[in-house]
Amino acid sequence: MNQISFDELARLACDPGHGWSIGTFGAIGEFIRDEDEPATVQNDRDNIEIVTARGALRIRHSDSFECLAWDSLSSDGESWGHAMALCAPLTGSVDRAVVSLGADTDAIRREDQSSRLFDMGVCNGTIRMCARTDDEALIGALEALEGQDLLSSPTVMAEVLRAQPHRVMLSPAGRIEVFQPIPPPDGKSPEGPHTHLLAKLIGKGRPHGANVPIPDGYQSILNIHPRSPWRNALGERHDFVPDTDTAFSPMLERFGLDQDRAVDAHIRTAVAEGANPEFFDWPDTRRGRTKARIVLRRLAAAGHEHVGPWRVWFDRAPVETDETEQ
C-alpha cells in the first residue's frame, strides 16, 4: 500500500460528493452531507473538521496513512462502485465490554465536550463505537453494565433507543460523530449521517466483509466512499457518468492492488484480441473474479463490440435476443 498525503485527504473531504465511514463488520458510522447543506469546514495543521447539523467528521493530520483503492461489484448485473480505505495493522483483542471513557473532551463541537462517552464494546482492533450522552438514566445503565456485553442486555439497549445518544466512531485516523436519531428496530436509517449496529455480524468478530480486499492483518481506520458513476448519494441509480469513473482512475493507479491491475490488463487484452471466453483462463481468486467482472462491465458501458459474449459467459448477463427470437 502507498501513503496518501493529508492535503489529498483534505481535498476529498471538502467535496460533499464523497462519503466517509469508520467501523468494523456489523458496527459502523457514516458521515454524508448534501451538496447544498450548510457546513462549517476547518482545516489547520492538526485536523480537518467538517460539521453539519446532522453530524461531524474529523481527520487527523498525518502524511503517513496507508491507502488502498478498489472497485466494488454491484448486484444489479450492470454497475460497480468505488471505494478507498486508510489502513493500519489489526492489533488488540476483541473485548465485548462496555467501558466508560469519561467526558468527551475531544468532541468536535465545544457544547459536547462535557458529555459522557462510553465505548460500547462492539468493534475490533483500534476502532471504537461509542455513545455520548447527558441522559442520567442512560449514564447509570451504562455504568452498571461496565465490563459486560452491551448486546446481552435488552434493557440497556432499550435505554439507548429511548435516550438517543450521539454515536461517536473513534479511530487512529480521527472520528465521526452522528447527531441524528437512532431508528427503531423495524425502522429505516435517516438520510445523511447514521450508524448501523448489527448483532449477528458483530458476533463474527471480523474487521470487514469478505468482499473488501484489505490484506490480512490490516483493518480500515477510515473508509472513503467516492462519488459513484452509477448512483447518487442516496444510492439511487442514474445513467452512467463516464467522467466520474475516469476521475477515479488515478486513485486506482496509485493506491490499487497489483492483482487488480494485472487482471484488468489480462481481460482487456483478451477481449480486444477476440479471444474465446469459453477457453479463457478465468481468475481463480475471489477478488480476481470480482475485478474481472468489473472490467467486463466497464467495457460494456464504453460500448465495446466484443464484450457481450464475455458477459454472458462470466457476468451472468442475460442473453440478448431480437424480436424474431421471442
PDB file of N, CA and C in Angstrom, residues 149-241:
ATOM      1  N   ASP A 149     -21.206  -7.274  28.197  1.00  0.00           N
ATOM      2  CA  ASP A 149     -21.553  -7.174  26.786  1.00  0.00           C
ATOM      3  C   ASP A 149     -22.831  -6.367  26.621  1.00  0.00           C
ATOM      4  N   LEU A 150     -22.751  -5.264  25.891  1.00  0.00           N
ATOM      5  CA  LEU A 150     -23.921  -4.416  25.658  1.00  0.00           C
ATOM      6  C   LEU A 150     -25.056  -5.193  25.003  1.00  0.00           C
ATOM      7  N   LEU A 151     -24.721  -6.025  24.033  1.00  0.00           N
ATOM      8  CA  LEU A 151     -25.751  -6.705  23.250  1.00  0.00           C
ATOM      9  C   LEU A 151     -26.452  -7.807  24.031  1.00  0.00           C
ATOM     10  N   SER A 152     -25.930  -8.138  25.208  1.00  0.00           N
ATOM     11  CA  SER A 152     -26.573  -9.158  26.040  1.00  0.00           C
ATOM     12  C   SER A 152     -27.628  -8.567  26.955  1.00  0.00           C
ATOM     13  N   SER A 153     -27.815  -7.251  26.908  1.00  0.00           N
ATOM     14  CA  SER A 153     -28.746  -6.579  27.814  1.00  0.00           C
ATOM     15  C   SER A 153     -29.828  -5.851  27.029  1.00  0.00           C
ATOM     16  N   PRO A 154     -30.963  -6.488  26.769  1.00  0.00           N
ATOM     17  CA  PRO A 154     -32.055  -5.814  26.061  1.00  0.00           C
ATOM     18  C   PRO A 154     -32.542  -4.566  26.788  1.00  0.00           C
ATOM     19  N   THR A 155     -32.459  -4.581  28.120  1.00  0.00           N
ATOM     20  CA  THR A 155     -32.921  -3.422  28.893  1.00  0.00           C
ATOM     21  C   THR A 155     -32.086  -2.191  28.578  1.00  0.00           C
ATOM     22  N   VAL A 156     -30.761  -2.357  28.545  1.00  0.00           N
ATOM     23  CA  VAL A 156     -29.891  -1.215  28.253  1.00  0.00           C
ATOM     24  C   VAL A 156     -30.043  -0.792  26.798  1.00  0.00           C
ATOM     25  N   MET A 157     -30.196  -1.739  25.903  1.00  0.00           N
ATOM     26  CA  MET A 157     -30.418  -1.377  24.502  1.00  0.00           C
ATOM     27  C   MET A 157     -31.698  -0.559  24.352  1.00  0.00           C
ATOM     28  N   ALA A 158     -32.720  -0.897  25.135  1.00  0.00           N
ATOM     29  CA  ALA A 158     -33.955  -0.110  25.113  1.00  0.00           C
ATOM     30  C   ALA A 158     -33.706   1.295  25.647  1.00  0.00           C
ATOM     31  N   GLU A 159     -32.852   1.417  26.653  1.00  0.00           N
ATOM     32  CA  GLU A 159     -32.497   2.736  27.187  1.00  0.00           C
ATOM     33  C   GLU A 159     -31.746   3.568  26.148  1.00  0.00           C
ATOM     34  N   VAL A 160     -30.869   2.916  25.401  1.00  0.00           N
ATOM     35  CA  VAL A 160     -30.148   3.613  24.333  1.00  0.00           C
ATOM     36  C   VAL A 160     -31.132   4.161  23.310  1.00  0.00           C
ATOM     37  N   LEU A 161     -32.098   3.354  22.934  1.00  0.00           N
ATOM     38  CA  LEU A 161     -33.094   3.787  21.954  1.00  0.00           C
ATOM     39  C   LEU A 161     -33.946   4.926  22.506  1.00  0.00           C
ATOM     40  N   ARG A 162     -34.262   4.866  23.787  1.00  0.00           N
ATOM     41  CA  ARG A 162     -35.058   5.941  24.395  1.00  0.00           C
ATOM     42  C   ARG A 162     -34.282   7.250  24.488  1.00  0.00           C
ATOM     43  N   ALA A 163     -33.020   7.165  24.947  1.00  0.00           N
ATOM     44  CA  ALA A 163     -32.241   8.376  25.225  1.00  0.00           C
ATOM     45  C   ALA A 163     -31.651   9.008  23.974  1.00  0.00           C
ATOM     46  N   GLN A 164     -31.522   8.242  22.900  1.00  0.00           N
ATOM     47  CA  GLN A 164     -30.998   8.755  21.634  1.00  0.00           C
ATOM     48  C   GLN A 164     -29.648   9.484  21.799  1.00  0.00           C
ATOM     49  N   PRO A 165     -28.627   8.783  22.291  1.00  0.00           N
ATOM     50  CA  PRO A 165     -27.313   9.424  22.417  1.00  0.00           C
ATOM     51  C   PRO A 165     -26.689   9.687  21.054  1.00  0.00           C
ATOM     52  N   HIS A 166     -25.754  10.629  21.029  1.00  0.00           N
ATOM     53  CA  HIS A 166     -24.907  10.750  19.846  1.00  0.00           C
ATOM     54  C   HIS A 166     -24.075   9.478  19.742  1.00  0.00           C
ATOM     55  N   ARG A 167     -23.796   9.065  18.512  1.00  0.00           N
ATOM     56  CA  ARG A 167     -22.857   7.965  18.308  1.00  0.00           C
ATOM     57  C   ARG A 167     -21.545   8.540  17.811  1.00  0.00           C
ATOM     58  N   VAL A 168     -20.455   8.078  18.399  1.00  0.00           N
ATOM     59  CA  VAL A 168     -19.124   8.598  18.086  1.00  0.00           C
ATOM     60  C   VAL A 168     -18.230   7.427  17.692  1.00  0.00           C
ATOM     61  N   MET A 169     -17.730   7.480  16.467  1.00  0.00           N
ATOM     62  CA  MET A 169     -16.813   6.458  15.970  1.00  0.00           C
ATOM     63  C   MET A 169     -15.385   6.987  16.110  1.00  0.00           C
ATOM     64  N   LEU A 170     -14.542   6.233  16.804  1.00  0.00           N
ATOM     65  CA  LEU A 170     -13.163   6.653  17.048  1.00  0.00           C
ATOM     66  C   LEU A 170     -12.191   5.725  16.328  1.00  0.00           C
ATOM     67  N   SER A 171     -11.133   6.316  15.772  1.00  0.00           N
ATOM     68  CA  SER A 171     -10.083   5.524  15.133  1.00  0.00           C
ATOM     69  C   SER A 171      -8.787   6.319  15.167  1.00  0.00           C
ATOM     70  N   PRO A 172      -7.649   5.681  14.874  1.00  0.00           N
ATOM     71  CA  PRO A 172      -6.392   6.428  14.813  1.00  0.00           C
ATOM     72  C   PRO A 172      -6.399   7.534  13.765  1.00  0.00           C
ATOM     73  N   ALA A 173      -7.324   7.471  12.797  1.00  0.00           N
ATOM     74  CA  ALA A 173      -7.382   8.495  11.746  1.00  0.00           C
ATOM     75  C   ALA A 173      -8.263   9.673  12.116  1.00  0.00           C
ATOM     76  N   GLY A 174      -9.067   9.546  13.166  1.00  0.00           N
ATOM     77  CA  GLY A 174      -9.954  10.646  13.536  1.00  0.00           C
ATOM     78  C   GLY A 174     -11.240  10.142  14.142  1.00  0.00           C
ATOM     79  N   ARG A 175     -12.332  10.821  13.826  1.00  0.00           N
ATOM     80  CA  ARG A 175     -13.622  10.430  14.386  1.00  0.00           C
ATOM     81  C   ARG A 175     -14.771  10.878  13.493  1.00  0.00           C
ATOM     82  N   ILE A 176     -15.887  10.177  13.636  1.00  0.00           N
ATOM     83  CA  ILE A 176     -17.162  10.565  13.037  1.00  0.00           C
ATOM     84  C   ILE A 176     -18.173  10.658  14.163  1.00  0.00           C
ATOM     85  N   GLU A 177     -18.948  11.735  14.183  1.00  0.00           N
ATOM     86  CA  GLU A 177     -19.990  11.923  15.180  1.00  0.00           C
ATOM     87  C   GLU A 177     -21.337  12.007  14.470  1.00  0.00           C
ATOM     88  N   VAL A 178     -22.300  11.260  14.973  1.00  0.00           N
ATOM     89  CA  VAL A 178     -23.635  11.225  14.377  1.00  0.00           C
ATOM     90  C   VAL A 178     -24.624  11.798  15.382  1.00  0.00           C
ATOM     91  N   PHE A 179     -25.281  12.886  14.995  1.00  0.00           N
ATOM     92  CA  PHE A 179     -26.239  13.551  15.870  1.00  0.00           C
ATOM     93  C   PHE A 179     -27.675  13.095  15.614  1.00  0.00           C
ATOM     94  N   GLN A 180     -27.920  12.491  14.484  1.00  0.00           N
ATOM     95  CA  GLN A 180     -29.280  12.121  14.108  1.00  0.00           C
ATOM     96  C   GLN A 180     -29.795  10.964  14.969  1.00  0.00           C
ATOM     97  N   PRO A 181     -31.128  10.813  15.046  1.00  0.00           N
ATOM     98  CA  PRO A 181     -31.701   9.777  15.908  1.00  0.00           C
ATOM     99  C   PRO A 181     -31.452   8.363  15.402  1.00  0.00           C
ATOM    100  N   ILE A 182     -31.501   7.425  16.338  1.00  0.00           N
ATOM    101  CA  ILE A 182     -31.422   6.002  16.023  1.00  0.00           C
ATOM    102  C   ILE A 182     -32.827   5.529  15.657  1.00  0.00           C
ATOM    103  N   PRO A 183     -33.007   4.899  14.510  1.00  0.00           N
ATOM    104  CA  PRO A 183     -34.346   4.418  14.155  1.00  0.00           C
ATOM    105  C   PRO A 183     -34.733   3.209  15.002  1.00  0.00           C
ATOM    106  N   PRO A 184     -36.026   2.923  15.131  1.00  0.00           N
ATOM    107  CA  PRO A 184     -36.443   1.696  15.826  1.00  0.00           C
ATOM    108  C   PRO A 184     -35.991   0.472  15.049  1.00  0.00           C
ATOM    109  N   PRO A 185     -36.030  -0.712  15.695  1.00  0.00           N
ATOM    110  CA  PRO A 185     -35.537  -1.928  15.021  1.00  0.00           C
ATOM    111  C   PRO A 185     -36.179  -2.189  13.669  1.00  0.00           C
ATOM    112  N   ASP A 186     -37.433  -1.803  13.504  1.00  0.00           N
ATOM    113  CA  ASP A 186     -38.105  -2.028  12.226  1.00  0.00           C
ATOM    114  C   ASP A 186     -38.140  -0.774  11.364  1.00  0.00           C
ATOM    115  N   GLY A 187     -37.338   0.232  11.750  1.00  0.00           N
ATOM    116  CA  GLY A 187     -37.333   1.500  11.025  1.00  0.00           C
ATOM    117  C   GLY A 187     -36.232   1.575   9.991  1.00  0.00           C
ATOM    118  N   LYS A 188     -36.156   2.721   9.343  1.00  0.00           N
ATOM    119  CA  LYS A 188     -35.183   2.962   8.285  1.00  0.00           C
ATOM    120  C   LYS A 188     -34.180   4.007   8.756  1.00  0.00           C
ATOM    121  N   SER A 189     -32.904   3.798   8.432  1.00  0.00           N
ATOM    122  CA  SER A 189     -31.878   4.776   8.794  1.00  0.00           C
ATOM    123  C   SER A 189     -32.173   6.108   8.128  1.00  0.00           C
ATOM    124  N   PRO A 190     -31.935   7.218   8.823  1.00  0.00           N
ATOM    125  CA  PRO A 190     -32.177   8.526   8.213  1.00  0.00           C
ATOM    126  C   PRO A 190     -31.181   8.809   7.101  1.00  0.00           C
ATOM    127  N   GLU A 191     -31.561   9.683   6.201  1.00  0.00           N
ATOM    128  CA  GLU A 191     -30.615  10.143   5.192  1.00  0.00           C
ATOM    129  C   GLU A 191     -29.523  10.955   5.878  1.00  0.00           C
ATOM    130  N   GLY A 192     -28.326  10.935   5.315  1.00  0.00           N
ATOM    131  CA  GLY A 192     -27.225  11.663   5.923  1.00  0.00           C
ATOM    132  C   GLY A 192     -26.495  10.808   6.945  1.00  0.00           C
ATOM    133  N   PRO A 193     -25.796  11.423   7.903  1.00  0.00           N
ATOM    134  CA  PRO A 193     -25.024  10.668   8.890  1.00  0.00           C
ATOM    135  C   PRO A 193     -25.906   9.685   9.663  1.00  0.00           C
ATOM    136  N   HIS A 194     -25.427   8.460   9.829  1.00  0.00           N
ATOM    137  CA  HIS A 194     -26.173   7.451  10.570  1.00  0.00           C
ATOM    138  C   HIS A 194     -25.222   6.325  10.958  1.00  0.00           C
ATOM    139  N   THR A 195     -25.719   5.435  11.803  1.00  0.00           N
ATOM    140  CA  THR A 195     -24.924   4.294  12.251  1.00  0.00           C
ATOM    141  C   THR A 195     -25.690   3.002  12.004  1.00  0.00           C
ATOM    142  N   HIS A 196     -24.930   1.903  11.949  1.00  0.00           N
ATOM    143  CA  HIS A 196     -25.508   0.561  11.882  1.00  0.00           C
ATOM    144  C   HIS A 196     -24.909  -0.274  13.007  1.00  0.00           C
ATOM    145  N   LEU A 197     -25.756  -0.999  13.716  1.00  0.00           N
ATOM    146  CA  LEU A 197     -25.326  -1.886  14.795  1.00  0.00           C
ATOM    147  C   LEU A 197     -26.062  -3.212  14.601  1.00  0.00           C
ATOM    148  N   LEU A 198     -25.371  -4.199  14.041  1.00  0.00           N
ATOM    149  CA  LEU A 198     -25.986  -5.466  13.646  1.00  0.00           C
ATOM    150  C   LEU A 198     -25.342  -6.594  14.440  1.00  0.00           C
ATOM    151  N   ALA A 199     -26.072  -7.069  15.454  1.00  0.00           N
ATOM    152  CA  ALA A 199     -25.505  -8.015  16.413  1.00  0.00           C
ATOM    153  C   ALA A 199     -24.995  -9.290  15.753  1.00  0.00           C
ATOM    154  N   LYS A 200     -25.726  -9.801  14.776  1.00  0.00           N
ATOM    155  CA  LYS A 200     -25.333 -11.061  14.145  1.00  0.00           C
ATOM    156  C   LYS A 200     -23.976 -10.933  13.449  1.00  0.00           C
ATOM    157  N   LEU A 201     -23.738  -9.784  12.800  1.00  0.00           N
ATOM    158  CA  LEU A 201     -22.458  -9.574  12.119  1.00  0.00           C
ATOM    159  C   LEU A 201     -21.344  -9.281  13.117  1.00  0.00           C
ATOM    160  N   ILE A 202     -21.669  -8.517  14.167  1.00  0.00           N
ATOM    161  CA  ILE A 202     -20.666  -8.213  15.190  1.00  0.00           C
ATOM    162  C   ILE A 202     -20.131  -9.501  15.808  1.00  0.00           C
ATOM    163  N   GLY A 203     -21.011 -10.477  15.986  1.00  0.00           N
ATOM    164  CA  GLY A 203     -20.616 -11.739  16.596  1.00  0.00           C
ATOM    165  C   GLY A 203     -19.576 -12.510  15.811  1.00  0.00           C
ATOM    166  N   LYS A 204     -19.402 -12.195  14.543  1.00  0.00           N
ATOM    167  CA  LYS A 204     -18.397 -12.882  13.728  1.00  0.00           C
ATOM    168  C   LYS A 204     -16.981 -12.397  14.031  1.00  0.00           C
ATOM    169  N   GLY A 205     -16.865 -11.226  14.678  1.00  0.00           N
ATOM    170  CA  GLY A 205     -15.559 -10.744  15.098  1.00  0.00           C
ATOM    171  C   GLY A 205     -14.607 -10.391  13.983  1.00  0.00           C
ATOM    172  N   ARG A 206     -15.139  -9.954  12.859  1.00  0.00           N
ATOM    173  CA  ARG A 206     -14.296  -9.645  11.701  1.00  0.00           C
ATOM    174  C   ARG A 206     -14.129  -8.141  11.532  1.00  0.00           C
ATOM    175  N   PRO A 207     -12.973  -7.704  10.998  1.00  0.00           N
ATOM    176  CA  PRO A 207     -12.778  -6.266  10.798  1.00  0.00           C
ATOM    177  C   PRO A 207     -13.565  -5.707   9.623  1.00  0.00           C
ATOM    178  N   HIS A 208     -13.917  -6.556   8.645  1.00  0.00           N
ATOM    179  CA  HIS A 208     -14.631  -6.084   7.459  1.00  0.00           C
ATOM    180  C   HIS A 208     -15.246  -7.275   6.734  1.00  0.00           C
ATOM    181  N   GLY A 209     -16.078  -6.978   5.742  1.00  0.00           N
ATOM    182  CA  GLY A 209     -16.737  -8.027   4.984  1.00  0.00           C
ATOM    183  C   GLY A 209     -15.783  -8.790   4.086  1.00  0.00           C
ATOM    184  N   ALA A 210     -16.214  -9.958   3.642  1.00  0.00           N
ATOM    185  CA  ALA A 210     -15.352 -10.847   2.859  1.00  0.00           C
ATOM    186  C   ALA A 210     -14.995 -10.275   1.498  1.00  0.00           C
ATOM    187  N   ASN A 211     -15.804  -9.380   0.969  1.00  0.00           N
ATOM    188  CA  ASN A 211     -15.528  -8.819  -0.359  1.00  0.00           C
ATOM    189  C   ASN A 211     -14.650  -7.567  -0.315  1.00  0.00           C
ATOM    190  N   VAL A 212     -14.262  -7.146   0.867  1.00  0.00           N
ATOM    191  CA  VAL A 212     -13.361  -5.996   0.995  1.00  0.00           C
ATOM    192  C   VAL A 212     -11.923  -6.505   0.885  1.00  0.00           C
ATOM    193  N   PRO A 213     -11.149  -6.039  -0.097  1.00  0.00           N
ATOM    194  CA  PRO A 213      -9.836  -6.648  -0.365  1.00  0.00           C
ATOM    195  C   PRO A 213      -8.690  -6.085   0.471  1.00  0.00           C
ATOM    196  N   ILE A 214      -8.963  -5.681   1.689  1.00  0.00           N
ATOM    197  CA  ILE A 214      -7.889  -5.227   2.573  1.00  0.00           C
ATOM    198  C   ILE A 214      -7.042  -6.436   2.968  1.00  0.00           C
ATOM    199  N   PRO A 215      -5.721  -6.340   2.895  1.00  0.00           N
ATOM    200  CA  PRO A 215      -4.868  -7.501   3.178  1.00  0.00           C
ATOM    201  C   PRO A 215      -5.068  -8.048   4.586  1.00  0.00           C
ATOM    202  N   ASP A 216      -4.854  -9.349   4.742  1.00  0.00           N
ATOM    203  CA  ASP A 216      -4.913  -9.978   6.060  1.00  0.00           C
ATOM    204  C   ASP A 216      -3.953  -9.268   7.011  1.00  0.00           C
ATOM    205  N   GLY A 217      -4.383  -9.112   8.250  1.00  0.00           N
ATOM    206  CA  GLY A 217      -3.556  -8.452   9.247  1.00  0.00           C
ATOM    207  C   GLY A 217      -3.719  -6.952   9.288  1.00  0.00           C
ATOM    208  N   TYR A 218      -4.576  -6.406   8.413  1.00  0.00           N
ATOM    209  CA  TYR A 218      -4.851  -4.970   8.385  1.00  0.00           C
ATOM    210  C   TYR A 218      -6.349  -4.730   8.554  1.00  0.00           C
ATOM    211  N   GLN A 219      -6.675  -3.519   8.971  1.00  0.00           N
ATOM    212  CA  GLN A 219      -8.063  -3.102   9.018  1.00  0.00           C
ATOM    213  C   GLN A 219      -8.172  -1.663   8.534  1.00  0.00           C
ATOM    214  N   SER A 220      -9.359  -1.298   8.116  1.00  0.00           N
ATOM    215  CA  SER A 220      -9.602   0.090   7.743  1.00  0.00           C
ATOM    216  C   SER A 220      -9.753   0.932   9.001  1.00  0.00           C
ATOM    217  N   ILE A 221      -9.112   2.100   8.998  1.00  0.00           N
ATOM    218  CA  ILE A 221      -9.318   3.047  10.092  1.00  0.00           C
ATOM    219  C   ILE A 221     -10.110   4.267   9.619  1.00  0.00           C
ATOM    220  N   LEU A 222     -10.343   4.358   8.322  1.00  0.00           N
ATOM    221  CA  LEU A 222     -11.232   5.376   7.755  1.00  0.00           C
ATOM    222  C   LEU A 222     -11.572   4.956   6.333  1.00  0.00           C
ATOM    223  N   ASN A 223     -12.864   4.827   6.060  1.00  0.00           N
ATOM    224  CA  ASN A 223     -13.323   4.483   4.718  1.00  0.00           C
ATOM    225  C   ASN A 223     -13.744   5.736   3.968  1.00  0.00           C
ATOM    226  N   ILE A 224     -13.395   5.789   2.701  1.00  0.00           N
ATOM    227  CA  ILE A 224     -13.804   6.878   1.817  1.00  0.00           C
ATOM    228  C   ILE A 224     -14.718   6.280   0.754  1.00  0.00           C
ATOM    229  N   HIS A 225     -15.855   6.914   0.550  1.00  0.00           N
ATOM    230  CA  HIS A 225     -16.828   6.447  -0.437  1.00  0.00           C
ATOM    231  C   HIS A 225     -16.925   7.496  -1.542  1.00  0.00           C
ATOM    232  N   PRO A 226     -16.060   7.395  -2.556  1.00  0.00           N
ATOM    233  CA  PRO A 226     -16.037   8.411  -3.616  1.00  0.00           C
ATOM    234  C   PRO A 226     -17.350   8.446  -4.395  1.00  0.00           C
ATOM    235  N   ARG A 227     -17.513   9.527  -5.133  1.00  0.00           N
ATOM    236  CA  ARG A 227     -18.687   9.652  -5.998  1.00  0.00           C
ATOM    237  C   ARG A 227     -18.833   8.396  -6.854  1.00  0.00           C
ATOM    238  N   SER A 228     -20.053   7.966  -7.013  1.00  0.00           N
ATOM    239  CA  SER A 228     -20.325   6.791  -7.841  1.00  0.00           C
ATOM    240  C   SER A 228     -20.680   7.212  -9.255  1.00  0.00           C
ATOM    241  N   PRO A 229     -20.195   6.479 -10.261  1.00  0.00           N
ATOM    242  CA  PRO A 229     -20.593   6.791 -11.636  1.00  0.00           C
ATOM    243  C   PRO A 229     -22.000   6.309 -11.969  1.00  0.00           C
ATOM    244  N   TRP A 230     -22.622   5.578 -11.030  1.00  0.00           N
ATOM    245  CA  TRP A 230     -23.925   4.967 -11.309  1.00  0.00           C
ATOM    246  C   TRP A 230     -25.028   5.384 -10.338  1.00  0.00           C
ATOM    247  N   ARG A 231     -24.668   5.958  -9.182  1.00  0.00           N
ATOM    248  CA  ARG A 231     -25.666   6.219  -8.150  1.00  0.00           C
ATOM    249  C   ARG A 231     -25.435   7.575  -7.494  1.00  0.00           C
ATOM    250  N   ASN A 232     -26.521   8.145  -6.970  1.00  0.00           N
ATOM    251  CA  ASN A 232     -26.384   9.374  -6.206  1.00  0.00           C
ATOM    252  C   ASN A 232     -26.050   9.039  -4.756  1.00  0.00           C
ATOM    253  N   ALA A 233     -25.979  10.064  -3.910  1.00  0.00           N
ATOM    254  CA  ALA A 233     -25.573   9.857  -2.520  1.00  0.00           C
ATOM    255  C   ALA A 233     -26.554   8.994  -1.738  1.00  0.00           C
ATOM    256  N   LEU A 234     -27.793   8.907  -2.213  1.00  0.00           N
ATOM    257  CA  LEU A 234     -28.804   8.085  -1.547  1.00  0.00           C
ATOM    258  C   LEU A 234     -28.818   6.651  -2.067  1.00  0.00           C
ATOM    259  N   GLY A 235     -27.912   6.347  -2.996  1.00  0.00           N
ATOM    260  CA  GLY A 235     -27.861   5.008  -3.554  1.00  0.00           C
ATOM    261  C   GLY A 235     -28.829   4.762  -4.683  1.00  0.00           C
ATOM    262  N   GLU A 236     -29.467   5.810  -5.168  1.00  0.00           N
ATOM    263  CA  GLU A 236     -30.441   5.677  -6.251  1.00  0.00           C
ATOM    264  C   GLU A 236     -29.723   5.664  -7.599  1.00  0.00           C
ATOM    265  N   ARG A 237     -30.141   4.739  -8.478  1.00  0.00           N
ATOM    266  CA  ARG A 237     -29.496   4.592  -9.782  1.00  0.00           C
ATOM    267  C   ARG A 237     -29.765   5.784 -10.689  1.00  0.00           C
ATOM    268  N   HIS A 238     -28.749   6.126 -11.465  1.00  0.00           N
ATOM    269  CA  HIS A 238     -28.906   7.090 -12.550  1.00  0.00           C
ATOM    270  C   HIS A 238     -28.087   6.590 -13.732  1.00  0.00           C
ATOM    271  N   ASP A 239     -28.160   7.284 -14.841  1.00  0.00           N
ATOM    272  CA  ASP A 239     -27.385   6.884 -16.010  1.00  0.00           C
ATOM    273  C   ASP A 239     -25.892   6.943 -15.706  1.00  0.00           C
ATOM    274  N   PHE A 240     -25.138   6.085 -16.345  1.00  0.00           N
ATOM    275  CA  PHE A 240     -23.692   6.035 -16.164  1.00  0.00           C
ATOM    276  C   PHE A 240     -23.058   7.379 -16.515  1.00  0.00           C
ATOM    277  N   VAL A 241     -22.154   7.846 -15.623  1.00  0.00           N
ATOM    278  CA  VAL A 241     -21.432   9.101 -15.833  1.00  0.00           C
ATOM    279  C   VAL A 241     -19.957   8.757 -16.052  1.00  0.00           C
TER     280      VAL A 241
END
